[in-house]
Coordinates of C-alpha atoms in Angstrom, one line a residue:
M1 CA -19.9 -1.2 9.9
T2 CA -17.8 -3.5 12.0
K3 CA -15.8 -6.9 10.3
G4 CA -18.2 -9.2 12.2
I5 CA -21.1 -7.7 10.7
R6 CA -19.8 -7.6 7.1
T7 CA -19.2 -11.6 7.7
R8 CA -22.4 -12.5 9.0
L9 CA -23.5 -10.9 5.7
A10 CA -21.6 -12.6 3.1
R11 CA -22.5 -15.9 4.8
C12 CA -26.3 -15.1 5.0
L13 CA -28.1 -17.9 3.1
T14 CA -31.7 -17.4 4.7
A15 CA -33.7 -14.1 4.8
T16 CA -34.1 -14.5 8.5
C17 CA -30.4 -14.7 8.9
L18 CA -30.5 -11.7 6.9
A19 CA -33.4 -10.0 9.2
G20 CA -31.0 -10.7 11.7
A21 CA -27.9 -9.3 10.6
T22 CA -29.7 -6.5 9.3
L23 CA -30.3 -5.8 13.1
L24 CA -27.2 -6.3 14.0
L25 CA -25.8 -3.3 11.5
A26 CA -28.8 -1.0 12.7
A27 CA -27.5 -1.6 16.5
S28 CA -24.1 -0.8 15.5
A29 CA -25.2 2.6 13.5
E30 CA -27.3 3.8 16.5
A31 CA -24.7 3.0 18.9
Q32 CA -22.1 5.6 16.8
T33 CA -23.0 9.5 17.9
T34 CA -21.4 12.3 16.3
V35 CA -21.5 15.3 17.7
R36 CA -20.4 18.5 16.0
L37 CA -19.0 21.3 17.1
M38 CA -17.8 24.6 15.7
H39 CA -15.2 26.9 16.2
V40 CA -13.4 29.8 15.6
E41 CA -9.7 28.9 15.7
S42 CA -7.1 30.5 13.3
N43 CA -4.1 29.1 14.9
P44 CA -3.4 25.8 13.8
A45 CA -1.2 24.6 16.8
Y46 CA -4.1 25.4 19.1
A47 CA -6.4 23.8 16.6
A48 CA -4.5 20.4 17.3
I49 CA -4.6 20.7 20.6
W50 CA -8.3 20.9 20.1
R51 CA -8.0 17.8 18.4
Q52 CA -6.5 15.6 20.7
L53 CA -8.7 16.4 23.6
A54 CA -11.5 15.7 21.5
D55 CA -9.6 12.2 20.0
T56 CA -9.0 11.3 24.2
Y57 CA -12.6 11.9 25.1
Q58 CA -13.5 9.4 21.8
A59 CA -11.2 7.1 23.9
E60 CA -12.8 7.1 26.5
H61 CA -16.7 6.8 25.1
P62 CA -16.7 4.7 23.0
G63 CA -19.4 5.1 20.1
V64 CA -19.2 8.7 20.1
T65 CA -17.1 10.7 17.5
V66 CA -16.6 14.3 17.8
E67 CA -16.5 16.4 14.7
L68 CA -14.4 19.6 14.7
Q69 CA -15.0 22.6 12.0
F70 CA -12.6 25.5 12.7
L71 CA -13.6 28.8 11.0
E72 CA -12.0 31.8 10.8
N73 CA -14.0 34.7 12.8
E74 CA -15.9 36.6 10.4
A75 CA -16.7 33.4 8.5
F76 CA -18.3 32.0 11.6
K77 CA -20.2 34.7 12.6
A78 CA -21.2 35.2 8.7
K79 CA -22.2 30.7 8.8
L80 CA -23.9 30.1 12.1
P81 CA -27.2 32.1 12.0
T82 CA -28.1 30.3 9.1
L83 CA -27.2 27.3 10.5
L84 CA -29.1 27.7 13.8
Q85 CA -32.4 27.9 11.6
S86 CA -31.8 25.0 10.0
N87 CA -32.2 21.2 11.3
D88 CA -27.8 21.3 10.0
A89 CA -26.9 23.1 13.2
P90 CA -23.9 22.0 15.1
D91 CA -24.4 20.4 18.2
L92 CA -21.9 23.1 20.2
F93 CA -20.6 26.2 19.1
Y94 CA -18.1 28.7 20.4
S95 CA -20.0 31.6 21.4
W96 CA -19.9 34.7 23.1
T97 CA -21.9 35.5 26.2
G98 CA -24.3 38.7 26.1
G99 CA -27.2 40.5 23.7
V100 CA -26.8 38.0 21.2
L101 CA -26.8 34.8 23.5
K102 CA -29.7 36.1 24.8
A103 CA -31.3 36.7 21.4
Q104 CA -30.5 33.5 20.7
R105 CA -32.2 32.0 23.3
E106 CA -35.1 33.9 22.5
A107 CA -35.5 32.7 18.9
G108 CA -35.1 29.0 20.3
A109 CA -31.5 27.7 19.0
V110 CA -30.1 27.3 22.1
Q111 CA -30.7 25.0 25.4
D112 CA -31.3 26.4 28.9
L113 CA -28.5 24.9 30.8
T114 CA -29.3 25.7 34.1
A115 CA -31.7 22.6 35.1
P116 CA -28.2 20.2 34.7
M117 CA -26.1 23.0 35.8
Q118 CA -27.7 22.9 39.3
A119 CA -28.3 19.6 39.8
D120 CA -26.9 17.6 42.5
G121 CA -26.1 20.6 44.5
G122 CA -24.7 22.9 41.6
A123 CA -21.6 20.6 41.7
W124 CA -21.5 21.2 37.5
A125 CA -21.8 25.1 38.5
K126 CA -19.5 25.0 40.9
S127 CA -16.8 23.2 38.9
Y128 CA -16.2 26.9 37.5
L129 CA -14.9 30.5 38.7
P130 CA -18.1 32.2 40.0
A131 CA -17.4 34.8 37.7
A132 CA -17.5 32.6 34.8
V133 CA -20.9 30.6 35.8
N134 CA -22.4 35.3 36.6
G135 CA -20.8 35.4 32.8
V136 CA -23.0 33.1 31.3
T137 CA -26.2 33.9 33.1
I138 CA -28.8 36.0 31.4
D139 CA -32.2 36.2 33.2
D140 CA -31.4 33.6 35.8
Q141 CA -30.8 31.2 33.1
A142 CA -27.3 29.6 32.0
L143 CA -27.5 29.7 28.7
C144 CA -23.6 28.2 27.5
V145 CA -20.9 26.3 29.2
P146 CA -18.1 28.2 29.9
L147 CA -14.8 28.0 28.8
K148 CA -12.4 30.4 29.1
M149 CA -12.1 34.4 30.5
S150 CA -10.6 37.3 29.8
M151 CA -9.7 40.5 31.1
V152 CA -9.2 44.0 30.9
G153 CA -6.5 46.3 32.3
F154 CA -3.4 48.4 32.2
F155 CA 0.2 47.5 30.8
Y156 CA 2.9 50.0 31.2
N157 CA 6.4 50.7 29.6
K158 CA 8.4 50.9 32.7
A159 CA 11.0 52.7 31.4
L160 CA 9.1 55.7 30.4
F161 CA 7.8 55.4 33.4
Q162 CA 10.9 55.7 35.6
K163 CA 11.7 58.7 33.1
A164 CA 9.1 60.7 33.8
G165 CA 9.3 59.6 37.9
V166 CA 5.7 57.8 38.0
D167 CA 5.3 54.4 40.3
A168 CA 2.8 52.4 39.0
A169 CA 2.6 50.8 42.6
S170 CA 1.0 53.7 43.7
I171 CA -1.9 54.3 40.8
R172 CA -4.7 53.2 43.2
T173 CA -7.4 55.9 42.4
W174 CA -8.7 57.8 39.3
D175 CA -6.7 60.6 40.9
D176 CA -3.6 59.3 41.1
F177 CA -4.1 57.9 37.8
M178 CA -4.8 61.1 36.4
G179 CA -1.7 62.7 38.2
A180 CA 0.3 59.8 36.2
V181 CA -1.3 61.3 32.5
G182 CA -0.1 64.7 34.0
K183 CA 3.4 63.8 34.9
L184 CA 4.5 62.1 31.5
K185 CA 3.1 64.6 29.3
A186 CA 5.5 66.6 31.6
A187 CA 8.1 64.3 30.8
G188 CA 7.6 65.0 26.7
I189 CA 5.9 61.0 26.5
T190 CA 2.8 60.5 25.3
P191 CA 0.6 59.0 28.7
I192 CA -1.7 56.2 26.3
A193 CA -1.7 54.7 23.3
G194 CA -5.3 55.7 21.9
G195 CA -7.4 53.6 19.4
G196 CA -10.2 55.9 18.6
G197 CA -10.5 54.4 14.7
D198 CA -12.1 51.4 16.0
K199 CA -14.1 53.0 18.5
W200 CA -14.6 50.3 21.0
P201 CA -11.4 50.4 22.6
L202 CA -12.4 53.5 24.0
H203 CA -15.5 52.3 25.8
F204 CA -13.3 50.2 27.9
Y205 CA -12.6 53.2 29.6
W206 CA -16.6 54.2 30.4
S207 CA -17.2 50.7 31.2
Y208 CA -14.2 50.3 33.7
L209 CA -15.6 53.9 35.3
A210 CA -19.0 52.9 35.4
L211 CA -18.2 49.9 37.1
R212 CA -16.0 51.3 39.8
L213 CA -18.8 54.1 40.4
G214 CA -22.0 51.9 40.2
G215 CA -20.7 48.2 40.3
E216 CA -23.1 45.0 39.9
P217 CA -25.9 47.0 41.1
A218 CA -25.9 49.9 38.9
F219 CA -26.0 47.6 35.9
A220 CA -28.3 45.1 37.0
A221 CA -30.5 48.3 37.5
A222 CA -30.1 50.0 34.2
K223 CA -31.0 46.4 32.6
A224 CA -34.1 46.1 34.3
G225 CA -34.7 49.4 33.6
E226 CA -34.6 51.4 36.7
N227 CA -33.2 53.9 38.3
G228 CA -33.6 55.8 35.0
G229 CA -31.5 53.0 33.4
F230 CA -28.3 54.0 31.5
T231 CA -28.9 58.1 32.6
A232 CA -28.9 57.3 36.2
A233 CA -25.8 59.0 38.1
P234 CA -23.4 56.2 37.7
F235 CA -23.4 55.9 34.3
V236 CA -23.3 60.3 33.6
E237 CA -20.2 60.0 36.3
A238 CA -18.7 57.6 34.4
F239 CA -19.1 59.7 30.9
A240 CA -18.1 63.1 33.6
K241 CA -14.7 61.3 34.3
L242 CA -14.1 60.1 30.5
K243 CA -14.2 64.0 29.6
E244 CA -12.0 64.8 31.9
L245 CA -9.9 62.4 30.8
G246 CA -10.1 63.6 27.3
A247 CA -9.6 67.1 28.1
A248 CA -6.4 66.0 29.8
E249 CA -5.2 64.9 25.9
P250 CA -3.7 61.8 26.9
F251 CA -3.6 59.9 23.7
Q252 CA -0.9 60.7 20.6
A253 CA -2.1 62.8 17.8
G254 CA -4.8 61.9 15.5
Y255 CA -5.6 59.1 17.7
L256 CA -9.3 59.3 16.2
G257 CA -8.4 57.7 13.4
T258 CA -5.4 55.1 14.6
R259 CA -7.2 52.1 14.1
W260 CA -6.5 48.7 17.1
Q261 CA -3.3 47.2 15.2
D262 CA -1.9 50.3 14.9
T263 CA -2.3 51.3 18.5
L264 CA 0.0 48.9 19.8
A265 CA 2.2 49.0 17.2
L266 CA 2.8 52.4 18.9
F267 CA 2.4 51.1 22.4
G268 CA 5.3 48.0 21.4
D269 CA 7.8 50.6 19.4
G270 CA 7.8 52.7 22.3
R271 CA 5.9 55.8 21.4
A272 CA 3.0 55.9 24.4
A273 CA 4.0 54.5 28.1
M274 CA 0.2 52.8 29.1
L275 CA -2.2 51.2 27.2
L276 CA -5.7 49.5 28.4
T277 CA -5.9 46.4 26.7
F278 CA -6.9 42.6 27.1
D279 CA -4.9 40.1 29.4
D280 CA -3.0 38.4 26.4
S281 CA -1.3 41.9 24.8
A282 CA 2.2 40.8 26.3
N283 CA 2.5 38.9 22.6
R284 CA 0.3 41.1 20.8
Q285 CA 2.3 44.7 21.8
A286 CA 5.7 42.4 20.2
K287 CA 3.6 41.5 17.0
A288 CA 2.2 44.6 16.4
A289 CA 5.9 46.4 16.7
A290 CA 8.0 47.4 13.7
D291 CA 11.2 45.5 14.9
G292 CA 8.6 42.3 15.5
K293 CA 9.5 42.1 19.4
G294 CA 7.9 44.6 21.2
I295 CA 9.0 46.0 24.8
P296 CA 11.1 43.4 26.8
R297 CA 9.0 41.5 29.3
D298 CA 11.1 42.6 31.9
Q299 CA 10.5 46.6 30.8
L300 CA 6.9 45.5 30.7
G301 CA 4.3 45.9 33.4
T302 CA 0.1 45.9 34.4
F303 CA -1.7 47.2 36.9
A304 CA -5.6 47.4 37.8
F305 CA -8.0 49.7 36.3
P306 CA -8.4 52.0 39.6
I307 CA -11.0 52.5 41.3
V308 CA -13.2 56.1 41.9
D309 CA -13.3 57.3 45.3
G310 CA -16.7 57.5 46.9
G311 CA -17.5 54.9 44.2
A312 CA -20.0 52.2 45.3
G313 CA -18.5 49.3 42.8
A314 CA -16.7 46.6 44.5
P315 CA -12.5 47.1 43.6
E316 CA -12.2 43.8 43.0
A317 CA -14.8 43.8 40.0
T318 CA -13.1 42.9 36.6
F319 CA -14.4 43.8 33.2
G320 CA -13.7 42.0 30.2
G321 CA -15.6 38.8 28.1
V322 CA -16.4 35.0 29.4
N323 CA -16.6 32.8 25.9
C324 CA -18.4 29.8 26.1
W325 CA -20.1 26.4 24.1
A326 CA -23.8 26.9 23.7
V327 CA -25.5 23.9 23.0
S328 CA -28.1 24.2 20.1
R329 CA -31.4 23.4 20.5
N330 CA -31.5 19.9 19.1
A331 CA -28.1 19.1 20.3
K332 CA -28.2 15.1 20.7
P333 CA -27.8 14.2 25.0
E334 CA -23.9 12.9 24.1
A335 CA -22.9 16.9 23.2
L336 CA -24.0 18.4 26.8
D337 CA -21.8 15.5 28.3
F338 CA -18.8 16.5 25.8
A339 CA -19.0 19.9 26.6
R340 CA -18.8 19.4 30.4
W341 CA -15.6 17.1 30.1
F342 CA -14.3 19.7 27.5
T343 CA -14.6 22.5 29.9
S344 CA -13.1 20.2 32.8
E345 CA -10.4 21.5 34.8
T346 CA -8.0 18.3 33.7
A347 CA -9.3 19.2 29.9
E348 CA -8.8 23.3 31.0
R349 CA -5.4 22.9 32.3
T350 CA -4.0 21.0 28.7
M351 CA -5.3 24.3 27.4
A352 CA -3.9 26.7 30.2
E353 CA -0.4 25.2 29.6
N354 CA -0.1 25.8 26.2
G355 CA -1.3 29.4 26.3
M356 CA -4.7 28.9 25.1
L357 CA -6.6 30.7 27.8
I358 CA -7.5 31.7 30.8
P359 CA -9.6 28.7 32.0
A360 CA -13.4 29.4 33.3
A361 CA -12.8 25.4 35.3
A362 CA -11.8 26.4 38.9
G363 CA -8.0 25.7 39.9
A364 CA -7.2 25.1 36.0
E365 CA -5.1 28.8 36.3
A366 CA -2.3 26.5 38.2
A367 CA -1.1 25.6 34.7
L368 CA -1.1 29.2 33.3
T369 CA 3.2 29.9 32.5
D370 CA 2.9 33.2 31.4
P371 CA 3.5 35.5 35.1
I372 CA 1.6 38.4 33.0
V373 CA -1.4 36.2 31.9
K374 CA -0.9 34.9 35.3
G375 CA -2.0 37.6 37.2
F376 CA -5.0 38.8 35.5
A377 CA -6.2 35.0 35.9
E378 CA -5.3 35.9 39.9
Q379 CA -7.9 39.4 39.5
L380 CA -10.6 36.9 38.0
K381 CA -10.2 34.2 40.6
R382 CA -10.8 37.3 43.1
S383 CA -13.6 39.2 41.5
P384 CA -17.2 39.1 42.9
F385 CA -18.4 40.8 40.0
H386 CA -16.6 40.3 35.9
Q387 CA -19.0 42.6 33.9
L388 CA -19.2 41.3 29.9
F389 CA -17.9 44.2 27.5
L390 CA -20.9 46.1 26.4
D391 CA -20.8 46.1 23.2
Q392 CA -21.9 42.3 23.7
D393 CA -23.6 42.3 26.8
L394 CA -25.9 45.0 25.6
G395 CA -26.4 42.9 22.0
P396 CA -25.0 44.8 18.5
S397 CA -27.5 47.7 18.4
V398 CA -26.9 49.4 21.8
G399 CA -23.3 48.4 21.5
R400 CA -22.9 50.7 18.4
V401 CA -24.1 53.5 20.5
V402 CA -21.9 52.9 23.6
N403 CA -18.8 53.0 21.4
D404 CA -20.0 55.7 19.6
V405 CA -21.4 58.0 22.4
T406 CA -18.0 56.8 24.2
V407 CA -15.9 58.7 21.1
E408 CA -17.7 61.6 21.3
V409 CA -17.9 62.4 24.7
V410 CA -13.8 61.6 25.0
S411 CA -13.4 64.4 22.1
G412 CA -15.0 67.1 23.5
Q413 CA -18.0 66.6 21.0
M414 CA -20.3 65.2 23.6
E415 CA -22.1 66.2 27.2
P416 CA -22.1 63.4 29.6
E417 CA -25.8 63.5 30.1
Q418 CA -26.7 63.4 26.5
A419 CA -24.6 60.4 26.1
A420 CA -25.9 58.5 28.2
Q421 CA -29.2 59.2 27.5
E422 CA -28.5 58.4 23.8
I423 CA -27.5 54.7 25.7
Q424 CA -30.8 54.5 27.1
D425 CA -32.9 55.8 24.1
A426 CA -31.5 53.1 22.0
F427 CA -31.5 50.5 25.0
E428 CA -35.3 50.9 25.4
L429 CA -35.4 50.4 21.2
Q430 CA -34.5 47.3 20.8

C-alpha cells in the first residue's frame, strides 16, 4: 500500500470516499506482481549475482517483484515434483532438459514455449546458440528457456604426456587415442582416471562413441523407434569400441569402485594422465587434489573426444548438457518476460564474466575469462548438434540401464549386442 492511499483512507469520512480509496488499493495490489523462481545454487557468491540481476530487472519493471529461492540439489529434486502438482508451483524453475522435462510436459506441468520463441521470425529463439535451442526442444516443442550449456571433453596432464612421448595435438581419431593409451601404459603411467563406482562417468565414453559413429540421425531414429532403435549398428559398434578400451586396461586398479570425487583427486594428484570430464574441471580437480591445488594451469591441457574413422557423425558435434528455466503451467505472463530478460546476452554476459556458466545466449561467451572454459565454449558455438547426457535425455529408468550396461561392457562382463538390446528393451518399456 502506498503512502498516498494510506493517507486517503485515514482522511475518509464518507462511504463514497472509502469506496474510492478501496478501489485505489485494489488497483495498487493488482499492479504488484510477484514472479517466483526456484533454483539449484549452493554458491553464495553466485546467489548474490542472481539477486543483483533480479534487482536490476525490478528497477526496470516497476510493479514486478522477483522472488528467488535457492535450494541444494537433492532438496530441490525432492521438493519440486510435489510443488508442480499443486497450486503453489514456482512460476519458473531450473531444469535439466531431456526425459524428466518431457514427463513434466506430459503431466501438463510446464508450458510449451514454441509459439513465443518463434514469434517475429523466431527472434527470441535466434538469440541463443543453435545447440542450446536444440537441447530444449523435445518432439518439436520448446519446453524451457535456455540458460547455460555444459560439455564433456578430455583433460590431460602435460607433464605425463611429455614423459610418455604423447602429443595431444596428434590425437584426432579413436585409433590415435588408443595409441596414446598404449604409450602411457608403456611408460608406467595410468592413462585414464576411471570412475566406475558412480557408473555415469563411464557412460560418457559410449555416448560419445555412438555420437561419432551415428551422429544426430542415429539418435533421432533410435528415439523414434526406427532402424532397430538402440540395437542399430552405431550403438553396437560404440559398445565394441568401449569393450576394446576396457580390454586395454587404461584405468587405475579398482576403478569399478572409484567414486567421482576420488576420480578427480586421482587426476589432480597426477596419478593418471587423462580424465573425460566436464568443462569446469580445471577447478574441480584442484579442489579434489590432496594439496588443494592440483595440476597447475600451465600443465593442464584439453582435447576434443576423437572422431572414429568412417563414422557418420559430424566431427564438431558435442556431448553434454543444457540447463534452462521451465515455465510452470499457471505461471504469470510476467514470468515469461523475466525469463527472456534473465537469459538475454546482457544478463548472461554478467554471469559469464563471473565464471558462473557457459552461456546459452549468443555472443555472451565473449565475456568468459577462463581460457579453458572459453575453449569449450568455442567448440559449443561451432557445434551443429549437442547430444544431451543420455541418462537425462532418455529418462531416469533408461538412463540407469545405460549406466549399468556401460560398466558391464567396459569391464568385459557383457557383450556389445546384449548391452544394446538391454537399452532398447528399457526404452520400449518406459
